[in-house]
Coordinates of C-alpha atoms in Angstrom, one line a residue:
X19 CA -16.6 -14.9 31.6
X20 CA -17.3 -17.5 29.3
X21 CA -14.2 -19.0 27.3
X22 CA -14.6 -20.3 24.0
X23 CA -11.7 -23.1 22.9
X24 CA -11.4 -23.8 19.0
X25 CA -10.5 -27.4 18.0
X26 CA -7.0 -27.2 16.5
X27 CA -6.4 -28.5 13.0
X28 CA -5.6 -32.7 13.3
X29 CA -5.5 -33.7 9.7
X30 CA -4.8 -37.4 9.0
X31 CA -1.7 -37.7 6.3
X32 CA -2.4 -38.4 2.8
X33 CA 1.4 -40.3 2.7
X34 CA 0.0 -43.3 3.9
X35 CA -1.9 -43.8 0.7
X36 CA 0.0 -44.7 -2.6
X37 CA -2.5 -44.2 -6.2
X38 CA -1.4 -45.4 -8.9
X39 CA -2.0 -42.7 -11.8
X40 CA -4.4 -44.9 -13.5
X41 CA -6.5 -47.8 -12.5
X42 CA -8.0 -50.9 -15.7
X43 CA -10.6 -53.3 -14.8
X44 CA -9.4 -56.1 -12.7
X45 CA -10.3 -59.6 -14.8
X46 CA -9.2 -62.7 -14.2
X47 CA -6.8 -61.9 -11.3
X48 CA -5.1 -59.3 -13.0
X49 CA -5.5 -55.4 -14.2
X50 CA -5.9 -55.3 -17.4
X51 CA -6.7 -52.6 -20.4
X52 CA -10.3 -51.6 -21.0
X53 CA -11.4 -52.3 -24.7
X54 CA -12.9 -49.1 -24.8
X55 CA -9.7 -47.4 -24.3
X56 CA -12.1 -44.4 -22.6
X57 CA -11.2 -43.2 -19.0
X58 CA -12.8 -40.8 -16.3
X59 CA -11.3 -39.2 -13.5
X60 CA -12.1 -39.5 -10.0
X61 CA -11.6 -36.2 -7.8
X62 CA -11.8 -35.5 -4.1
X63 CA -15.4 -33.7 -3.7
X64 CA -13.9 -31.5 -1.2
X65 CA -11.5 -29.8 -3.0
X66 CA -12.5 -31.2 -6.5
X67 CA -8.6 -31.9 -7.1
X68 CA -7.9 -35.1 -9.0
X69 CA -7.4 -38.4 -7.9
X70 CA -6.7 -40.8 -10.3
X71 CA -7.6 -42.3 -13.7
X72 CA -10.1 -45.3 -14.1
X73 CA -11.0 -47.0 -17.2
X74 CA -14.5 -47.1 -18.5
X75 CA -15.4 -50.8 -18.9
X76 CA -17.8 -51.7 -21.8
X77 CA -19.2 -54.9 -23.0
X78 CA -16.8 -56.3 -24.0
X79 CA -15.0 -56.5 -20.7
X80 CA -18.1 -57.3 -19.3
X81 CA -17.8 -60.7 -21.3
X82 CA -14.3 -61.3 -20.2
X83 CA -15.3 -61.3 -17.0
X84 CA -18.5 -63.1 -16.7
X85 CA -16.5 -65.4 -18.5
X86 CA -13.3 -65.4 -16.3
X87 CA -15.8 -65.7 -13.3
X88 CA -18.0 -69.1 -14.6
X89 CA -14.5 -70.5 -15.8
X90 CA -13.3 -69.7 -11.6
X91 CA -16.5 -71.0 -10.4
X92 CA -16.6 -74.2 -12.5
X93 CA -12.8 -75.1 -11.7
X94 CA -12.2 -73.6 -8.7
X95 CA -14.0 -71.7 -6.4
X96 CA -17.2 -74.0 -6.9
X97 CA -15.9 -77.2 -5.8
X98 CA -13.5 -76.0 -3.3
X99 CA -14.8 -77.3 0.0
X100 CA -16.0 -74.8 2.6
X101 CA -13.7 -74.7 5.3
X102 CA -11.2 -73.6 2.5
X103 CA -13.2 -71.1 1.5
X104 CA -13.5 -69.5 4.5
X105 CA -9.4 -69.7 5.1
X106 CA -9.4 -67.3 2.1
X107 CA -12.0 -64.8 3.5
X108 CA -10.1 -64.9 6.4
X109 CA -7.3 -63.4 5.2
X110 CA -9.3 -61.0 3.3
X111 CA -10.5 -59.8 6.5
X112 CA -6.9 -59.9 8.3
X113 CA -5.2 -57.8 4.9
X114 CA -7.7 -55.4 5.0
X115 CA -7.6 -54.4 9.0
X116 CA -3.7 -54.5 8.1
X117 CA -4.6 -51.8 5.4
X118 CA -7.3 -50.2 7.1
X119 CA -5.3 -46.6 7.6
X120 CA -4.7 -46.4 4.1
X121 CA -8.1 -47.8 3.3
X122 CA -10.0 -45.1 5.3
X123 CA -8.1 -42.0 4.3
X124 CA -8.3 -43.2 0.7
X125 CA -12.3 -43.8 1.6
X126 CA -12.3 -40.1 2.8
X127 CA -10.2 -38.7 -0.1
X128 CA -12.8 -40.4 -2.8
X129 CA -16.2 -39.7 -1.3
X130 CA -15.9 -36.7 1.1
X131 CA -17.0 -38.2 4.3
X132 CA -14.8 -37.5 7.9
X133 CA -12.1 -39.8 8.0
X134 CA -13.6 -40.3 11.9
X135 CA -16.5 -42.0 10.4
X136 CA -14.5 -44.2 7.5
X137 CA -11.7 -45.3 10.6
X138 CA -14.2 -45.6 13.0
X139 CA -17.2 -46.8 11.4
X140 CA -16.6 -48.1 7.5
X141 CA -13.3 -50.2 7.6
X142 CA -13.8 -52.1 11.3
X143 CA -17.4 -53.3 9.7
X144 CA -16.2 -53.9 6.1
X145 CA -13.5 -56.1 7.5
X146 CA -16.0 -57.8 10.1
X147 CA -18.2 -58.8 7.3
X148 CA -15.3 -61.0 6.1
X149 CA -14.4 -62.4 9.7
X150 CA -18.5 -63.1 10.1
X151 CA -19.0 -64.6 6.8
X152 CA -15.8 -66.6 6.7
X153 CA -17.2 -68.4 10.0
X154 CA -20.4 -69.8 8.0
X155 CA -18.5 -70.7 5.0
X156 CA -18.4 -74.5 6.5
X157 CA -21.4 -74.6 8.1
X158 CA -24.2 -73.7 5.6
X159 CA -26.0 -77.0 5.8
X160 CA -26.7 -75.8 9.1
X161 CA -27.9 -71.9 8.2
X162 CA -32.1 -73.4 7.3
X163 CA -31.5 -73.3 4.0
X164 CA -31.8 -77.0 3.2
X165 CA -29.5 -79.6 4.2
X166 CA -27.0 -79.4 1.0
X167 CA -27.5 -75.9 -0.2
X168 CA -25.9 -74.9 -3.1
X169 CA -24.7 -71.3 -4.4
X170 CA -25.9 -69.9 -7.8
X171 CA -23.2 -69.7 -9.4
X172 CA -21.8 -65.9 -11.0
X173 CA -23.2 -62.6 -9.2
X174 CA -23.2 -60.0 -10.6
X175 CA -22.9 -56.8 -8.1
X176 CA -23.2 -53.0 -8.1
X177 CA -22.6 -51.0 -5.6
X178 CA -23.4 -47.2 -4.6
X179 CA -21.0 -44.6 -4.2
X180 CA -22.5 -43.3 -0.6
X181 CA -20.1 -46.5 1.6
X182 CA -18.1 -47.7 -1.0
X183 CA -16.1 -50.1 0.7
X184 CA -18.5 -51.3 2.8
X185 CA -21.4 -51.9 0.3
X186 CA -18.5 -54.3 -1.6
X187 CA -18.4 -56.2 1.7
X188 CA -21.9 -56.3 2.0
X189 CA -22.1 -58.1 -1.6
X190 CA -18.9 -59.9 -2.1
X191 CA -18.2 -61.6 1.7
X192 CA -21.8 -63.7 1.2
X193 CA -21.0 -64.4 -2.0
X194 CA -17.8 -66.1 -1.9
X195 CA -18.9 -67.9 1.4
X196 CA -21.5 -69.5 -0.3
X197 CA -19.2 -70.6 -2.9
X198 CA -20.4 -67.8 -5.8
X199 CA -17.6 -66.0 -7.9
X200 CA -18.2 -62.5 -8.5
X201 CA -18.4 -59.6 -11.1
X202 CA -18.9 -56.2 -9.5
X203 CA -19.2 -52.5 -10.9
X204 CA -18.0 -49.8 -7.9
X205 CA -19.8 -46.2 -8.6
X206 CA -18.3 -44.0 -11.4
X207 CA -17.8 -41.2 -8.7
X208 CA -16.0 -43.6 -5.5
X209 CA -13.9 -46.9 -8.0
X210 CA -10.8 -46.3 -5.9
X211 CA -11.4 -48.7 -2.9
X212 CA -13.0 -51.3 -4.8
X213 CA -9.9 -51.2 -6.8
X214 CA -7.7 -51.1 -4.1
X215 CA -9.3 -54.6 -3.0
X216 CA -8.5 -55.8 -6.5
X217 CA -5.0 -55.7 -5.0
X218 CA -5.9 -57.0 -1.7
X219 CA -7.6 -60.0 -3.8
X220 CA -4.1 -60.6 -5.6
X221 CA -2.3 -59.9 -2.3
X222 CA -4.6 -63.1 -0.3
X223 CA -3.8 -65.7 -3.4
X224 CA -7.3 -65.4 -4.0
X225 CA -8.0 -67.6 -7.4
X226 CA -8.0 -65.7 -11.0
X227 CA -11.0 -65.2 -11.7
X228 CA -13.5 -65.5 -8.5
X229 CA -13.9 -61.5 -7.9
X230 CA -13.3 -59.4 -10.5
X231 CA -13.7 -55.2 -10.5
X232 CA -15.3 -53.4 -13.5
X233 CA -15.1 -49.8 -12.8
X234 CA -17.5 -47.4 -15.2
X235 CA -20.1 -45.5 -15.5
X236 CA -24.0 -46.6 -16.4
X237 CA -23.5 -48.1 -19.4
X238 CA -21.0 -50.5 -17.3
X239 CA -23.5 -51.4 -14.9
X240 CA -26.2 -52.3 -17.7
X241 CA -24.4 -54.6 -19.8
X242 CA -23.3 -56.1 -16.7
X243 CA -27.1 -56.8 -15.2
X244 CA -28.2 -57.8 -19.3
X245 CA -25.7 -60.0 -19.4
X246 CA -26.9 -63.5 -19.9
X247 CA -23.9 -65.7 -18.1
X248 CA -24.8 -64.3 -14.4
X249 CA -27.1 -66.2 -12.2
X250 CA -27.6 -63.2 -9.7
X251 CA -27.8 -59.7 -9.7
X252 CA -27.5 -57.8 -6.5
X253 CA -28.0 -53.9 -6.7
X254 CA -27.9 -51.1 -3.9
X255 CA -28.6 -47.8 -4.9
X256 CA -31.9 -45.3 -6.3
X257 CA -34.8 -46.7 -6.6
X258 CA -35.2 -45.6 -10.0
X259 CA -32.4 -47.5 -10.9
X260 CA -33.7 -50.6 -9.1
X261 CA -37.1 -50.9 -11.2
X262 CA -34.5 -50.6 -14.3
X263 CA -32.8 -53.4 -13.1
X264 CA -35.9 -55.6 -12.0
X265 CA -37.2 -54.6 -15.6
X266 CA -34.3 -56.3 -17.2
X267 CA -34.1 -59.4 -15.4
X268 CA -37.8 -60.3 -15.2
X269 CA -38.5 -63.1 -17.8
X270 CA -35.2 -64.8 -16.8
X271 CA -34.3 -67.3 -14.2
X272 CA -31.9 -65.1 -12.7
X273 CA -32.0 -64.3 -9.3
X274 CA -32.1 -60.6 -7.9
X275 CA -31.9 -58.3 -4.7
X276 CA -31.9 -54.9 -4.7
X277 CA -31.6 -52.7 -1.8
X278 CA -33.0 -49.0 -2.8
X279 CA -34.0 -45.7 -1.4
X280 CA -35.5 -44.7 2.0
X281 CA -37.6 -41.9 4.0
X282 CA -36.7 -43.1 7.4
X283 CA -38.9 -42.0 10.4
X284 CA -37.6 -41.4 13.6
X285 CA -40.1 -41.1 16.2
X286 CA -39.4 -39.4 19.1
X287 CA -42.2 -40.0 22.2
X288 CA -43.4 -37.8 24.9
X289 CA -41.4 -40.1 27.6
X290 CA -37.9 -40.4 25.4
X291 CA -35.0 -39.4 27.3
X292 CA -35.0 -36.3 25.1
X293 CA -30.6 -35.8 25.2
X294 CA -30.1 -39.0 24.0
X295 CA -33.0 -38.1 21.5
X296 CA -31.0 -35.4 20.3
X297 CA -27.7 -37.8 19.9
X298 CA -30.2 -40.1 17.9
X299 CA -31.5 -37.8 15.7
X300 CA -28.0 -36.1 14.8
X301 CA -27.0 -39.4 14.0
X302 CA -29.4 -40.3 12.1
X303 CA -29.4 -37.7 9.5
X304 CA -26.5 -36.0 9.6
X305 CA -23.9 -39.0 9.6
X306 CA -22.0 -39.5 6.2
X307 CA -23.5 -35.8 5.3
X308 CA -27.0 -37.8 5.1
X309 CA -26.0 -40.0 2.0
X310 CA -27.1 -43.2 3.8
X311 CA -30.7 -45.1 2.3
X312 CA -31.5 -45.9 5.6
X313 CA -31.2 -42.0 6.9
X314 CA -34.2 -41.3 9.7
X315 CA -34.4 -37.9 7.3
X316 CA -38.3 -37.6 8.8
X317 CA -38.3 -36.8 12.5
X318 CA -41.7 -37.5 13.9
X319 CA -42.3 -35.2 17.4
X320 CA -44.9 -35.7 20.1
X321 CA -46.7 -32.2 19.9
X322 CA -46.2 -32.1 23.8
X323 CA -42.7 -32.2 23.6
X324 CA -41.5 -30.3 20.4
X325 CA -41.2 -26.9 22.0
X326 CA -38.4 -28.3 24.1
X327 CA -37.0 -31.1 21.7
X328 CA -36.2 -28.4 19.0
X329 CA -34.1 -26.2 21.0
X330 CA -31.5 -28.6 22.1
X331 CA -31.3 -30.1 18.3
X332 CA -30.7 -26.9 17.5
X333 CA -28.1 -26.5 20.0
X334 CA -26.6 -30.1 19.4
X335 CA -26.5 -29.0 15.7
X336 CA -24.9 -25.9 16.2
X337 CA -21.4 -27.7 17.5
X338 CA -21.6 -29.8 14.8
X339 CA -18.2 -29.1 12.4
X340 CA -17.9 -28.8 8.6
X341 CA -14.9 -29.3 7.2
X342 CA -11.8 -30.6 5.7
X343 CA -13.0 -34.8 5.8
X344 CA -9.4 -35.7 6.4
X345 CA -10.0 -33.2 9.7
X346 CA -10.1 -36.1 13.2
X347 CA -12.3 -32.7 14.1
X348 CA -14.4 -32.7 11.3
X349 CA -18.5 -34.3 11.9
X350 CA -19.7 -33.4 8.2
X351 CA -17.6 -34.2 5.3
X352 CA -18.4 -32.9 1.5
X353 CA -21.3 -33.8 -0.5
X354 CA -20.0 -36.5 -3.1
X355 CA -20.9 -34.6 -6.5
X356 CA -22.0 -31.6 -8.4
X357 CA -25.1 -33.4 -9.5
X358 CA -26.0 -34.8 -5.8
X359 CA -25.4 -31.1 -4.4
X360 CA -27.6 -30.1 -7.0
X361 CA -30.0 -32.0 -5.7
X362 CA -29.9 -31.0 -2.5
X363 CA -30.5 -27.5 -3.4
X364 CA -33.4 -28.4 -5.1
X365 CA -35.5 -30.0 -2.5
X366 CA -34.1 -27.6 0.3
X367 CA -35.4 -24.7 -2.5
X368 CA -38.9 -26.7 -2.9
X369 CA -38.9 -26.7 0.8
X370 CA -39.1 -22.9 1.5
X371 CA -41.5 -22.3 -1.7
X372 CA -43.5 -25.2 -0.1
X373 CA -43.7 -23.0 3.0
X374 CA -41.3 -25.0 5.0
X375 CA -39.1 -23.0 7.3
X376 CA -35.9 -24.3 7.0
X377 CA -32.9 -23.5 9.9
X378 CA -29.0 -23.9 9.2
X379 CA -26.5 -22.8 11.8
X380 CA -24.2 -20.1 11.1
X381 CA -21.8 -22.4 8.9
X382 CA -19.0 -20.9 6.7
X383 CA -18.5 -23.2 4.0
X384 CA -14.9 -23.7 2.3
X385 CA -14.9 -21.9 -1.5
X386 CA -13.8 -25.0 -3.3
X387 CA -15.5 -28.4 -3.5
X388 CA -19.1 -29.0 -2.9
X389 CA -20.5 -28.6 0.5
X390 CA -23.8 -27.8 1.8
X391 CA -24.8 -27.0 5.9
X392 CA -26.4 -29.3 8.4
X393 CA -30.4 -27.7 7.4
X394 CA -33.4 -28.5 9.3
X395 CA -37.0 -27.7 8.1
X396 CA -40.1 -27.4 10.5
X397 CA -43.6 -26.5 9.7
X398 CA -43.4 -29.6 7.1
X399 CA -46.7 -31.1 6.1
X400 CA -47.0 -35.0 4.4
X401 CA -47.7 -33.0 1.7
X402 CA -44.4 -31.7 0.8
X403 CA -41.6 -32.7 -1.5
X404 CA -39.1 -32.9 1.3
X405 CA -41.3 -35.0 3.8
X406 CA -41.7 -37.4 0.5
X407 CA -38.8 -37.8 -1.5
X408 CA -35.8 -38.9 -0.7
X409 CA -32.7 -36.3 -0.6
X410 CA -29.9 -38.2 0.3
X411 CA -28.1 -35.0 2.3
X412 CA -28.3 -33.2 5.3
X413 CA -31.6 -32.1 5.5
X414 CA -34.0 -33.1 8.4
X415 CA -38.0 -32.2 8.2
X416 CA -39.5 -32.2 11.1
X417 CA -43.3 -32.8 11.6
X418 CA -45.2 -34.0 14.6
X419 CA -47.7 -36.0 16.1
X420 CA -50.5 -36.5 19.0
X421 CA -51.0 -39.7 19.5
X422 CA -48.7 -43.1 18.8
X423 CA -51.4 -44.2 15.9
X424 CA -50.9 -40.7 14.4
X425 CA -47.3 -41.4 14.5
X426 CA -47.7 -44.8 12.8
X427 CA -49.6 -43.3 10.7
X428 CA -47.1 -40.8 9.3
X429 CA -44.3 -43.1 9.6
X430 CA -46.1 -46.0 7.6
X431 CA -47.4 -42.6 4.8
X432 CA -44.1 -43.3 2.6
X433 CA -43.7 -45.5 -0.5
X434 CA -40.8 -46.2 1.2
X435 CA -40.3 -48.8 3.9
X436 CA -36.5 -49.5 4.6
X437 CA -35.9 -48.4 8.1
X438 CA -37.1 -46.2 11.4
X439 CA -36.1 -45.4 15.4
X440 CA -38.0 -45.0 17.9
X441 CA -37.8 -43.1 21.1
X442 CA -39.0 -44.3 24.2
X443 CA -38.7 -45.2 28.1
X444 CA -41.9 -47.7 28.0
X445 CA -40.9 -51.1 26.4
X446 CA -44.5 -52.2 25.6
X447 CA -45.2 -49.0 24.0
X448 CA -41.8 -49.7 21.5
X449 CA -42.8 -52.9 20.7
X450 CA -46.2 -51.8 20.2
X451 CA -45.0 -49.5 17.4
X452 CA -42.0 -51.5 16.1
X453 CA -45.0 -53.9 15.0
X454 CA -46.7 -51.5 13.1
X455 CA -43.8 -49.9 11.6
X456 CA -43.7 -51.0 8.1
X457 CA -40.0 -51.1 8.1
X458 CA -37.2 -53.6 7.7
X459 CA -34.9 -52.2 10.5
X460 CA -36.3 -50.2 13.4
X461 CA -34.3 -49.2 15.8
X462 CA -34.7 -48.8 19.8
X463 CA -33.6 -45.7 21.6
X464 CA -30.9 -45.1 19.1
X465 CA -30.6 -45.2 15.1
X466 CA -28.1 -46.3 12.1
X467 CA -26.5 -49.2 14.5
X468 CA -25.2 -52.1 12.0
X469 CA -23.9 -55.6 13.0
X470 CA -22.7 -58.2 10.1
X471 CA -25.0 -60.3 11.9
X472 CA -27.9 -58.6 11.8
X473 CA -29.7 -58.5 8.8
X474 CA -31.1 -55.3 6.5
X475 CA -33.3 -54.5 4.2
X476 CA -36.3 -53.0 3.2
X477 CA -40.1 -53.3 1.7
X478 CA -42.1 -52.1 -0.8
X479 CA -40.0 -49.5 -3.2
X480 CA -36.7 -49.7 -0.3
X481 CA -36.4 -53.2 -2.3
X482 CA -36.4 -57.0 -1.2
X483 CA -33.9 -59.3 0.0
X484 CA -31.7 -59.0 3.3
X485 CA -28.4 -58.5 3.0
X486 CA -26.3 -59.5 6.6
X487 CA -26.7 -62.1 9.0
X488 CA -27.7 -65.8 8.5
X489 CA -30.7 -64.3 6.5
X490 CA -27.9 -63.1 4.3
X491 CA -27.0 -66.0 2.7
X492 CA -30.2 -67.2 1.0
X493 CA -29.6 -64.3 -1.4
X494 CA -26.8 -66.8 -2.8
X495 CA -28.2 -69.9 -2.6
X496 CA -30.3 -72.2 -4.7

C-alpha cells in the first residue's frame, strides 16, 4: 500500500527581523522627513497584515537628493581613486551576507515569495554583485571601454517590486564602481529592503550623500527621471512604463537603460532529456510565483513529444506547494498585490473565453492574502492574449511545433525579445537555434540561471542596455 508523508510545518522566525514603525527617505546619509508629510503602508501580500510605514517622497526631496548626490560626486565619491572604491563595496557585500537572514525573511515578508528562493537565490546573488563589482572598481581602464573611462556622474535608479533587493544590486553595485553616486526609487509595494540598505550604507561609512533611497509611489519615480541634475536614468520594470520614461528623457543628453517586460520561449526538442525538461520548465515559470521579466511563460513543444511531455509536467506540478512564504516547504509564495492578482485573473479569464484549456492542480488556497494556483493552458494559438502579453504570474501556455524553423518562428513572433531555453541533446542543433533566437539570454538545457558576470538584457520592447558582467559597466560610463 502506498504511504503518503505530509511535509511538516518549518517556518523561518520573524524575530530575526526588527522594522522600525515608520521608514523617511534616506538623503544625504541620513533618514530624514518627507516634505510631503504623506505616508503608505506596506503589508505582507500573504496575509495582507501590515508592515510598516514609508514616506511618500515628492519633488522636493527629489531635489534634496539629486542635490546631495552631485555635491557627494563632486567632493567625494568622484575623485576618490578606484581601489578605494571598491574597499567600500566590499564591505557592502561582507554587511549584507552578515545580514542576509534578516534580509531574506524581511524579502519574503514584503513581496510574498518562499523564503527558500530569497535565502537561496536573492541575497547570495545581491551580495555577489557587490563582491564582483567591487573587483573592477580598479581596473576599468582595462574593461574596453577606453583607456581613462570616466563615470557619468548622478543615476538616477528605479527598481521593480518583483526582486527587490536584487534589482538595487543590479543598479547600485555598477554604479558606484564606476565612480557614479546614486538616487534610487524602490517600488511602492516592496521599500522595506531598499531601506534596510539605507542602514547598511550608514553601517559601511559609506559617504553622505553617494546612495540615497526615495521610497514612493509614481509620482516619485517621475520627478525623479524629469529631473534635470541626473546624468543617467536606469529603469527595470513594464514596458509601458519604460516608453514613458524613454519619452521624458529623449531631447536631453542624459543617458538611459531600461530593462522591460518579456514573453520568454522555452523550447523543448524531440531529443531533450524530457525530466530535466520538466525541472526546466517548472523553473522557469513558476519560480518567484512567475513575477520574473525574463519568465519562459511560452513553452514551445515538439508535436512528437507533447503527448508524453505534458503528463509528467503535470505530475511535477502537482507536488508543487502553496503556501505560507516564510514555509522552508513552501515552492509558490503570494502574488505581490490586489492589482497584479487582478491581472492574473484577467488573462487566465481571456484564456478560457479564448478557447484555451487551462489545468491547475487540486490546490487549496489560504482565505487571506492574495494567492492564485500554479495554471497551465494548452490548445493556445499565437493568436491569443495569453501566448502574447505578458502576465507576470504563474501561468504557462503551451503551444507546439514540427519543425526547429517553426519553433523559431514562434519563439521570434513576440514584440518581446528578453530571454529563451532551449532543450536539447544535439549541440549543433542548440547553437543552430540560439542564433536565431531573437533573444538577449538563451539558455541551454536549463532556464533563469544568473551569474554577476554574465550579462542581461533584452531587444526590441524587453529594452536596451545589459545590466551584469564587464558589459555592465558601459551603462555608467562616458
Amino acid at each position: 500500500m502506498d504511504q503518503i508523508f505530509e511535509y511538516a510545518p518549518a517556518p523561518e522566525s520573524r524575530s530575526v527581523v526588527s522594522l522600525r514603525d515608520t521608514y523617511e527617505p534616506f538623503i544625504d546619509g541620513a533618514f530624514t522627513p518627507a516634505a510631503t508629510g504623506e505616508y503608505l503602508t506596506t503589508a505582507n501580500p500573504a496575509d495582507e497584515e501590515p508592515l510598516a510605514r514609508v514616506a511618500v517622497s515628492g519633488a522636493a526631496d527629489v531635489d534634496r537628493a539629486v542635490a546631495a548626490a552631485r555635491r557627494a560626486f563632486d567632493t567625494v565619491w568622484g575623485p576618490m581613486p578606484g581601489r578605494e572604491r571598491g574597499k567600500y563595496l566590499f564591505r557592502i557585500a561582507r554587511i549584507l551576507q552578515e545580514r542576509s537572514r534578516e534580509l531574506a525573511v524581511l524579502e519574503s515578508l514584503d513581496n510574498g515569495k518562499p523564503i527558500k528562493e530569497t535565502r537561496d537565490v536573492d541575497l547570495p546573488l545581491v551580495a555577489a554583485h557587490f563582491f564582483y563589482y567591487a573587483g573592477w572598481a580598479d581596473k576599468l581602464e582595462h574593461a574596453g571601454f577606453g583607456p581613462r573611462p570616466r563615470p557619468l556622474g548622478v543615476a538616477a535608479q528605479i527598481i521593480p517590486w518583483n526582486f527587490p533587493l536584487l534589482m538595487l544590486a543590479w543598479k547600485i553595485a555598477p554604479a558606484l564602481a564606476t565612480g557614479n553616486t546614486v538616487v534610487l526609487k524602490p517600488a511602492e509595494t516592496t521599500p522595506l529592503t531598499a531601506l534596510v540598505f539605507a542602514e547598511i550604507c550608514q553601517e559601511a561609512d559609506l559617504p553622505p550623500g553617494v546612495v540615497n533611497i526615495l521610497p514612493g509611489a509614481g509620482e516619485t519615480g517621475r520627478a525623479l527621471v524629469a529631473h534635470p541634475g541626473t546624468d543617467k536614468v536606469a529603469f527595470t520594470g513594464s514596458t509601458e512604463v519604460g516608453r514613458e520614461i524613454a519619452r521624458a528623457v529623449a531631447g536631453t543628453d542624459r543617458r538611459v537603460s531600461l530593462e522591460l517586460g518579456g514573453k520568454g520561449a522555452n523550447i523543448v526538442y524531440d531529443d531533450a532529456a524530457l525530466d530535466q525538461a520538466v525541472e526546466g520548465i517548472v523553473s522557469g515559470i513558476f519560480f518567484n510565483q512567475g513575477h520574473v521579466c525574463c519568465a519562459g511563460s511560452r513553452l514551445l513543444v515538439q508535436e512528437s513529444i507533447a503527448e508524453e511531455l505534458l503528463p509528467r509536467l503535470r505530475a511535477r506540478i502537482e507536488r508543487l506547494r502553496l503556501g505560507d512564504p516564510l514555509d522552508k516547504n513552501t515552492d509558490i509564495g503570494a502574488i505581490n498585490s490586489a492589482a497584479q492578482l487582478d491581472r492574473i485573473r484577467d488573462l487566465a479569464r481571456s484564456g478560457a473565453d479564448e478557447g484555451a484549456e487551462g489545468w491547475s492542480p487540486a490546490c487549496e488556497l489560504p482565505e487571506r492574502g492574495y494567492w492564485f494556483p500554479p495554471t497551465v493552458f494548452t490548445g493556445v494559438t499565437q493568436a491569443h492574449r495569453i501566448a502574447r502579453e505578458e502576465i507576470f504570474g504563474p501561468v504557462l501556455s503551451v503551444l507546439t511545433f514540427r519543425t526547429p524553423e517553426e519553433a523559431v518562428a514562434k519563439a521570434n513572433n513576440t514584440p518581446y525579445g528578453l530571454s529563451a531555453g532551449v532543450w536539447t541533446e544535439k549541440g549543433s542543433r542548440m547553437l543552430w537555434t540560439a542564433e536565431r533566437l531573437r533573444a538577449g539570454v538563451v539558455w541551454s538545457n536549463t532556464f533563469n540561471k544568473f551569474d554577476p558576470a554574465s550579462p542581461f538584457g533584452g531587444y526590441k520592447e524587453s529594452g536596451y542596455g545589459r545590466e551584469g558582467g564587464r558589459h555592465g559597466l558601459e551603462a555608467y560610463l562616458g
